[in-house]
Coordinates of N, CA and C and ligand atoms in Angstrom, one line a residue:
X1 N 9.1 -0.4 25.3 CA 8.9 0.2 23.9 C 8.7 1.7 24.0
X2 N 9.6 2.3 23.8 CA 9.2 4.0 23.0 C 8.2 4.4 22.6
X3 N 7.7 5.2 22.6 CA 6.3 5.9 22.0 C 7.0 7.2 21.6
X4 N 6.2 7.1 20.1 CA 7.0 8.6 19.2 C 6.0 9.7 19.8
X5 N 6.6 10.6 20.7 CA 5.6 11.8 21.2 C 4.4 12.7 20.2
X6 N 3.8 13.8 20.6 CA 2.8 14.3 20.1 C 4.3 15.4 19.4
X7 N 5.1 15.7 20.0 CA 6.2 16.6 19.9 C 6.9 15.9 19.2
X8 N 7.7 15.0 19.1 CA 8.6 14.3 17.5 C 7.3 14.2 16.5
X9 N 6.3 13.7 16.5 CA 5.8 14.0 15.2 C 5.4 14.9 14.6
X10 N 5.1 15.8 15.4 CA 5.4 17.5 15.0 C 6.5 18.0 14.1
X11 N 7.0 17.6 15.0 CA 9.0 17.9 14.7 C 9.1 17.2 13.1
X12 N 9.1 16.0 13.1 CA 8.9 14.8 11.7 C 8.1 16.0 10.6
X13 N 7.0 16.4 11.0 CA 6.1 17.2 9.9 C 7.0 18.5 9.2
X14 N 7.4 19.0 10.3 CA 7.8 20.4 9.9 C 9.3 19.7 9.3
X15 N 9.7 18.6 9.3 CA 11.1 18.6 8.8 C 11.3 18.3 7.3
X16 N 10.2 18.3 7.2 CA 9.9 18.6 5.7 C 10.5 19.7 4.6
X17 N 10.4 20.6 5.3 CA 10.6 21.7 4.6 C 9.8 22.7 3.6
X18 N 9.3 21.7 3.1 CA 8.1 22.8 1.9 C 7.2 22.4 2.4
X19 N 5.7 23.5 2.2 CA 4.4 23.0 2.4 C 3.6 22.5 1.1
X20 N 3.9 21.0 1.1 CA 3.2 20.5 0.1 C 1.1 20.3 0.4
X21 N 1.1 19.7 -0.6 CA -0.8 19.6 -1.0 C -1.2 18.8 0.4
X22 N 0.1 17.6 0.7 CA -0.4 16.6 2.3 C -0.6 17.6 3.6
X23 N 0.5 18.8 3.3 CA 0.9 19.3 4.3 C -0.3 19.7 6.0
X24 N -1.2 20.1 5.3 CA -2.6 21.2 6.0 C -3.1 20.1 6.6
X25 N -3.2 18.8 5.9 CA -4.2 17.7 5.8 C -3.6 16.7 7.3
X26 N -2.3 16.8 7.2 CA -1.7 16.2 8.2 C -1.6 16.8 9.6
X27 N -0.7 17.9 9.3 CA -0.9 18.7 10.5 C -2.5 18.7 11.1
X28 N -3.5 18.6 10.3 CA -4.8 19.2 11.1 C -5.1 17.1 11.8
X29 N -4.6 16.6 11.1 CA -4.8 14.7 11.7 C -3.5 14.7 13.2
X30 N -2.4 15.5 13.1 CA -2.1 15.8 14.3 C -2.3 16.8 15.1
X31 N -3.0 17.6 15.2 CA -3.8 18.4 16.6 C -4.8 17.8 17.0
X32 N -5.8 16.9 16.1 CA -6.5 16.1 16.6 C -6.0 15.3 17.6
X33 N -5.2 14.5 16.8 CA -4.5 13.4 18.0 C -3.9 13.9 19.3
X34 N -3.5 15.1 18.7 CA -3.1 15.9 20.2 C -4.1 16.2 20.8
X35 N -4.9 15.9 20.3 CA -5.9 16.2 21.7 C -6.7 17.6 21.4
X36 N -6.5 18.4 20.1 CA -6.3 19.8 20.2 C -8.6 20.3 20.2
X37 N -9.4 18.8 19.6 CA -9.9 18.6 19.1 C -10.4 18.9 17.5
X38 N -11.6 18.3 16.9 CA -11.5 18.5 15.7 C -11.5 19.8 15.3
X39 N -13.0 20.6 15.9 CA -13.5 21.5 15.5 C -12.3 22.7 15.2
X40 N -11.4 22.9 16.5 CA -10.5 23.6 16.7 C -9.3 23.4 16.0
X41 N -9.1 22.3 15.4 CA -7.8 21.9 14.6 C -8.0 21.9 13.2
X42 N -9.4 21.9 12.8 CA -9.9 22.7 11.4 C -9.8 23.9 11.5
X43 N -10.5 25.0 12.5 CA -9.9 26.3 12.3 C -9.0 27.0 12.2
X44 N -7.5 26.2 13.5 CA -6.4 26.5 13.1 C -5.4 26.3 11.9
X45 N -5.5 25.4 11.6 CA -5.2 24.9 10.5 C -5.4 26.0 8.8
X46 N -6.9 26.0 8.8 CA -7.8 26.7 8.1 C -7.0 28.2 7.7
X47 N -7.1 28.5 8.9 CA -6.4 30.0 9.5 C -5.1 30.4 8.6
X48 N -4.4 29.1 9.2 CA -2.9 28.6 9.0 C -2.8 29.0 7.2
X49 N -3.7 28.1 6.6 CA -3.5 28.1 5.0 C -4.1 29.0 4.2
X50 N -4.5 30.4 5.5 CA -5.6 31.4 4.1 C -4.1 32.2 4.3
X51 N -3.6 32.2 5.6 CA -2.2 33.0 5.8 C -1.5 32.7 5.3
X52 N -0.8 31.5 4.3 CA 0.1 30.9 3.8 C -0.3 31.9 2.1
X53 N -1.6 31.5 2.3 CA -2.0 31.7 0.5 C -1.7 33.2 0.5
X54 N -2.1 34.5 1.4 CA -2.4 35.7 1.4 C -0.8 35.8 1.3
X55 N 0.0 35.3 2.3 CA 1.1 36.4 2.3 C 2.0 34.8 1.2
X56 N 1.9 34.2 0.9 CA 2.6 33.6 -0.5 C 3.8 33.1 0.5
X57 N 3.2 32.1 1.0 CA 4.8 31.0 2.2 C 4.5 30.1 1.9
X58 N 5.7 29.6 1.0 CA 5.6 28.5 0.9 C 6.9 27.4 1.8
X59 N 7.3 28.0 2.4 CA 8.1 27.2 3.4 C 7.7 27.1 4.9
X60 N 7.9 26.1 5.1 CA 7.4 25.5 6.7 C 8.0 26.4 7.9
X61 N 9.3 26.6 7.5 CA 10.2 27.6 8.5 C 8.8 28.7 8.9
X62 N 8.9 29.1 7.7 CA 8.1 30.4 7.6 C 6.5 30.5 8.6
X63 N 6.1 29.8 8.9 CA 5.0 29.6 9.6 C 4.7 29.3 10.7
X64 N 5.9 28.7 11.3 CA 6.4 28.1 12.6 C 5.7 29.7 13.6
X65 N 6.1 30.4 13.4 CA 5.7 31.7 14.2 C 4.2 31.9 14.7
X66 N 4.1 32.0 13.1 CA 2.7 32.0 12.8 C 1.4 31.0 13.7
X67 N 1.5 29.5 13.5 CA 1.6 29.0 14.3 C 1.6 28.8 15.7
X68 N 2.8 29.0 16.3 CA 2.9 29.0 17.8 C 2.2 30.1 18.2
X69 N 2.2 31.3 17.7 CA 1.2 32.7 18.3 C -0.3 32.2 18.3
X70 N -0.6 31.3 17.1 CA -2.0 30.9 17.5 C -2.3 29.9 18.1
X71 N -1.4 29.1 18.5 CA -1.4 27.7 19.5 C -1.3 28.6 20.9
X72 N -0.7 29.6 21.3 CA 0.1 30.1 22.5 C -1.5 30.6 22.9
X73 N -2.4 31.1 22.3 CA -3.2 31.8 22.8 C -4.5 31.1 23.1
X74 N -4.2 29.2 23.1 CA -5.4 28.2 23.8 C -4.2 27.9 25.2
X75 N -3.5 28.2 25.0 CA -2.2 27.5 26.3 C -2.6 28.2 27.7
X76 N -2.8 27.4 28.3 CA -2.7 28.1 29.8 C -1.7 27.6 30.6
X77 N -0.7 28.9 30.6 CA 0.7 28.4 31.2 C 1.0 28.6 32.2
X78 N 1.5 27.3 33.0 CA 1.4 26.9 34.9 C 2.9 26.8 35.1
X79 N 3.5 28.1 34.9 CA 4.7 28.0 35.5 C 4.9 27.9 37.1
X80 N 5.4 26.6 37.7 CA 5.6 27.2 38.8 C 7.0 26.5 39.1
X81 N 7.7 27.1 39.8 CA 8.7 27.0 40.7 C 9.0 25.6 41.6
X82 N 9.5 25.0 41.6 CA 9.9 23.7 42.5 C 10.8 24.0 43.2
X83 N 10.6 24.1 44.6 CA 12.3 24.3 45.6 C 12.5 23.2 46.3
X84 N 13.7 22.6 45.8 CA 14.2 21.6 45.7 C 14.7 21.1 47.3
X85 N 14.7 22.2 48.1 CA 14.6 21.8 49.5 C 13.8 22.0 50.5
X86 N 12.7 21.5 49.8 CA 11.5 20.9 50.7 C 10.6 20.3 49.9
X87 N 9.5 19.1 50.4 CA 8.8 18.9 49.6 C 7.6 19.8 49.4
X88 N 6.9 19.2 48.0 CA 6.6 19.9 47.5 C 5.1 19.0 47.0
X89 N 3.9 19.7 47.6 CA 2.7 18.9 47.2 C 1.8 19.2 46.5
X90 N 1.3 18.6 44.6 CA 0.2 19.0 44.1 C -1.4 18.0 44.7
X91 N -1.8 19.2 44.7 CA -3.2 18.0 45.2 C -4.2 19.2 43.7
X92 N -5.4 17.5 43.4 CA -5.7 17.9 42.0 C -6.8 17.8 42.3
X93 N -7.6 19.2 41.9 CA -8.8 19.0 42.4 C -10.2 19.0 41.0
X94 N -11.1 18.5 40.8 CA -12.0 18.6 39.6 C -13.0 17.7 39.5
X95 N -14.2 17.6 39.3 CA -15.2 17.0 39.2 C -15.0 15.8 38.4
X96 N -16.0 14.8 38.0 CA -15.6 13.1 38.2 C -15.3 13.4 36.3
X97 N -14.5 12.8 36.4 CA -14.2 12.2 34.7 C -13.1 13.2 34.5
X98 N -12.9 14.1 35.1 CA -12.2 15.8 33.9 C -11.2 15.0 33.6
X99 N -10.0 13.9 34.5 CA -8.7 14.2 34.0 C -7.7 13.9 35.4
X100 N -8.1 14.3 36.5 CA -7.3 14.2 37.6 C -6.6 13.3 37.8
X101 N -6.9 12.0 37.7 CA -5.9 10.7 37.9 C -4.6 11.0 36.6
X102 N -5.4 11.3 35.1 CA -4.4 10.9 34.5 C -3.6 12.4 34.1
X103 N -3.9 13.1 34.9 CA -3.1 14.7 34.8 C -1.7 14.5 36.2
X104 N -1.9 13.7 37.1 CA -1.4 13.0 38.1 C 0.2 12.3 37.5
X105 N -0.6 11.4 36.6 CA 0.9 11.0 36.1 C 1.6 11.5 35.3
X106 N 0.3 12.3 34.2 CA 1.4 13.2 33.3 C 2.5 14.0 34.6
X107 N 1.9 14.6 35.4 CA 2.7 15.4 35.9 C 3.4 14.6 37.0
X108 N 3.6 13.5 37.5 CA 4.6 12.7 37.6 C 5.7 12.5 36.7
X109 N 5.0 11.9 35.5 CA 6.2 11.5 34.9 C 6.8 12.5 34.6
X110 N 6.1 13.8 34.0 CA 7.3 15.3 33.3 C 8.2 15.4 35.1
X111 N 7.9 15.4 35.8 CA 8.5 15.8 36.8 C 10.1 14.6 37.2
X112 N 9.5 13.6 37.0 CA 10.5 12.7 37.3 C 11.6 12.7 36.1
X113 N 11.3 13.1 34.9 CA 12.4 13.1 33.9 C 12.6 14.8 34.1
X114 N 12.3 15.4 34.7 CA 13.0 16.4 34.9 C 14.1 16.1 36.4
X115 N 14.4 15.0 36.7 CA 15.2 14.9 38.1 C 14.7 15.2 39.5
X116 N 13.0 15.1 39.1 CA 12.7 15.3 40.6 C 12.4 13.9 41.3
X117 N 12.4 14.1 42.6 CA 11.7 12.5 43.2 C 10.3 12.5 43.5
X118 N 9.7 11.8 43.1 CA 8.4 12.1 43.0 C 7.5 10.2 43.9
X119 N 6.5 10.7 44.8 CA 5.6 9.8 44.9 C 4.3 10.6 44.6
X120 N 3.1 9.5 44.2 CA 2.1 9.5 44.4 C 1.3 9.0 45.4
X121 N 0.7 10.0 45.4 CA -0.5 9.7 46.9 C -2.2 9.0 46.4
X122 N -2.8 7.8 46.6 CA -3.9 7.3 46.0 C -5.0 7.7 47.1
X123 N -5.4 9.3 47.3 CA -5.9 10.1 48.5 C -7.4 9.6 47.8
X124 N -7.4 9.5 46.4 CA -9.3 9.0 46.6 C -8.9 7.8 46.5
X125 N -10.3 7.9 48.1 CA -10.4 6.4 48.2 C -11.4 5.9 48.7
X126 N -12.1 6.7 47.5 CA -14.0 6.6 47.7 C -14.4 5.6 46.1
X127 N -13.8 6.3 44.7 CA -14.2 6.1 43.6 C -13.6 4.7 43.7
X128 N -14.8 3.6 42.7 CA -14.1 2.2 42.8 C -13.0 2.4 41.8
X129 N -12.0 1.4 42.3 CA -10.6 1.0 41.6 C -9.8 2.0 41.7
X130 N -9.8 3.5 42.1 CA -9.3 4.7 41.8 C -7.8 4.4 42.1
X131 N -7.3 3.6 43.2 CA -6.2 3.4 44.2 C -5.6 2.3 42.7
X132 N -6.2 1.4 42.2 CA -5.6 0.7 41.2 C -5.1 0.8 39.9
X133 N -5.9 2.1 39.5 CA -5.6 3.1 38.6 C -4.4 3.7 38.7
X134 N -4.1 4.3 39.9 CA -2.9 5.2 39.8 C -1.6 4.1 40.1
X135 N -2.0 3.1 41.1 CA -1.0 1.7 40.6 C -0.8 1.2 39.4
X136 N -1.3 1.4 38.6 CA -1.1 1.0 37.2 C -0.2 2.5 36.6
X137 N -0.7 3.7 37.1 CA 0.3 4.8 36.2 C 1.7 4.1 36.7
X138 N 1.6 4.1 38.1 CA 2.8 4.6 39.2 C 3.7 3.3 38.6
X139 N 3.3 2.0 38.1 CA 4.1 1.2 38.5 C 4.5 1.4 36.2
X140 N 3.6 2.4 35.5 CA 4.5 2.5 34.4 C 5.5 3.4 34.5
X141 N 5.6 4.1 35.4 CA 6.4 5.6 35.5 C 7.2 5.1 36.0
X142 N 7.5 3.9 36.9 CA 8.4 3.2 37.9 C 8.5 4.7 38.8
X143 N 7.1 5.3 39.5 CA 6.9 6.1 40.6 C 6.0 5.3 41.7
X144 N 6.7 5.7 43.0 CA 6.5 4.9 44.3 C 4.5 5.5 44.6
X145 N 3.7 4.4 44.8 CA 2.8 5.0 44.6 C 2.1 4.5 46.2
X146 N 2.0 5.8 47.1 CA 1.0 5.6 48.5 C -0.2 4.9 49.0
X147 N -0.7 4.0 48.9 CA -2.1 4.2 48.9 C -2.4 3.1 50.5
X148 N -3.7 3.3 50.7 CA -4.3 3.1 51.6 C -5.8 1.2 51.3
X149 N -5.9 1.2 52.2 CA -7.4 0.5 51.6 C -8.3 1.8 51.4
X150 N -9.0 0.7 50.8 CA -10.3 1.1 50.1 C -11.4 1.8 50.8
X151 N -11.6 3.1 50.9 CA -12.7 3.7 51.8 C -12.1 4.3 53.0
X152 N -10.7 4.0 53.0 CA -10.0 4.6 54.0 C -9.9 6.4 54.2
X153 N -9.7 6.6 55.4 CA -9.2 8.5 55.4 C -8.2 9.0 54.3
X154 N -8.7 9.4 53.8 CA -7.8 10.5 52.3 C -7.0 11.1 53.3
X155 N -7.1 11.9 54.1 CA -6.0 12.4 54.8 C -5.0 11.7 55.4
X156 N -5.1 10.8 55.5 CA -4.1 9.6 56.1 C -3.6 9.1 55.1
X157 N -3.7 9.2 53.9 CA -3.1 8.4 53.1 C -1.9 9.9 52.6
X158 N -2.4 11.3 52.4 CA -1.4 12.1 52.5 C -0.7 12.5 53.6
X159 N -0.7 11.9 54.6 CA -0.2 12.0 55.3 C 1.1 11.3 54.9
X160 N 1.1 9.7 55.1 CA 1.4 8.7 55.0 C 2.4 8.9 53.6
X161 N 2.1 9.8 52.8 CA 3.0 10.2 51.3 C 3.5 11.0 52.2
X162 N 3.8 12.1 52.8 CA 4.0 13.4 52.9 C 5.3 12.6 53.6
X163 N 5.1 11.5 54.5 CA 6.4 11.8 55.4 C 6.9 10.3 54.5
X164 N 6.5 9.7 53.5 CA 7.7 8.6 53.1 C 8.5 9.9 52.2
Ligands
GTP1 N1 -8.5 12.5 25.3 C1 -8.1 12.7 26.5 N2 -8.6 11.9 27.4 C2 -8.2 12.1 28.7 C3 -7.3 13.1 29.1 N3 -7.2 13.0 30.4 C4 -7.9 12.0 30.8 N4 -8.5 11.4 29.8 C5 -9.4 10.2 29.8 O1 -10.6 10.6 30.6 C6 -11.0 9.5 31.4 C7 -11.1 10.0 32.8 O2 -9.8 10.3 33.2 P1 -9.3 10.2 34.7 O3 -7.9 10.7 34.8 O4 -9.6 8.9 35.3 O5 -10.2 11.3 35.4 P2 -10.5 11.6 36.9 O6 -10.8 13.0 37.0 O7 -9.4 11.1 37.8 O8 -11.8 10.7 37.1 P3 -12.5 10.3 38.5 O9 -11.5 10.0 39.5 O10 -13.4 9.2 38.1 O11 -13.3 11.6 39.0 C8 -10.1 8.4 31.1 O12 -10.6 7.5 30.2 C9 -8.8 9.1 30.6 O13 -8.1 8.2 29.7 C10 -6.8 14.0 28.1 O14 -6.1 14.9 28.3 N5 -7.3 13.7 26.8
MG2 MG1 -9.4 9.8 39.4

């Protein structure tokens, strides 16, 4: 089953064309969902509709700029380079809860629909279930996923990725 992105329903909002009375109210229900949080997605928003009122836009086109200049300036953007002939290894590093496992598959899956070959390596292998966790990303991404027993050397387990 498909899942309609955080990006089509964006897309779906602005294809509206006019900024009607739902308009503010919506958009600010999806930054939430995006993740953008509340506080932050009332301000933007907020922002968004004193700018609309001041300079008199009433079309969605019109804003789009607007917009992305104030979204662009929470973005921290990780361009990097993939060279395609050799591998190429992210290791994720961050204190317990941030995000690492499931920043793992995001950036599996973006990478694998971008045409790369991708495994995962299940290198913690201290936290309970951690190894079962990323078997569960790996086997939705249909990405090959490394892992070791339980309590085993993390370095052996990147190893063990590095050369399949
Ligand atoms: N809302 C939101 N939740 C997230 C995000 N990333 C991860 N989570 C949630 O945060 C919790 C912890 O995510 P993990 O990816 O397991 O974090 P981790 O750093 O690998 O955790 P440990 O391995 O236990 O240190 C899970 O419930 C995730 O669903 C995110 O970007 N947004
Ligand atoms: Mg984890």
């Amino acid at each position: 089953m498909s899942k309609i992105t955080f990006a089509q329903k964006l897309k779906g909002l602005f294809s509206k064309g006019k900024i009607d009375e739902d308009f503010f109210e919506e958009l600010t229900d999806l930054l939430v969902e995006g993740d953008i949080g509340a506080k932050l997605a009332f301000e933007l928003t907020g922002s968004l509709e004193k700018f609309c009122r001041q300079n008199k836009i009433y079309e969605q086109n019109a804003i789009l700029d607007e917009l992305e200049r104030m979204l662009c300036g929470f973005v921290n953007r990780a361009d990097f380079e993939i060279d395609d002939s050799k591998t190429s290894i992210f290791m994720l590093l961050g204190v317990n809860g941030v995000g690492k496992t499931t920043t793992a598959a995001k950036l599996a899956g973006f990478l694998k629909n971008n045409g790369k070959k991708v495994i995962l390596a299940a290198a913690d292998t201290f936290r309970a279930a951690a190894e079962e966790q990323l078997e569960m990303h790996g086997q939705k991404l249909g990405i090959r996923v490394v892992s070791h027993q339980h309590g085993s050397d993390p370095s052996a387990v990147v190893f063990d990725a590095a050369q399949a």
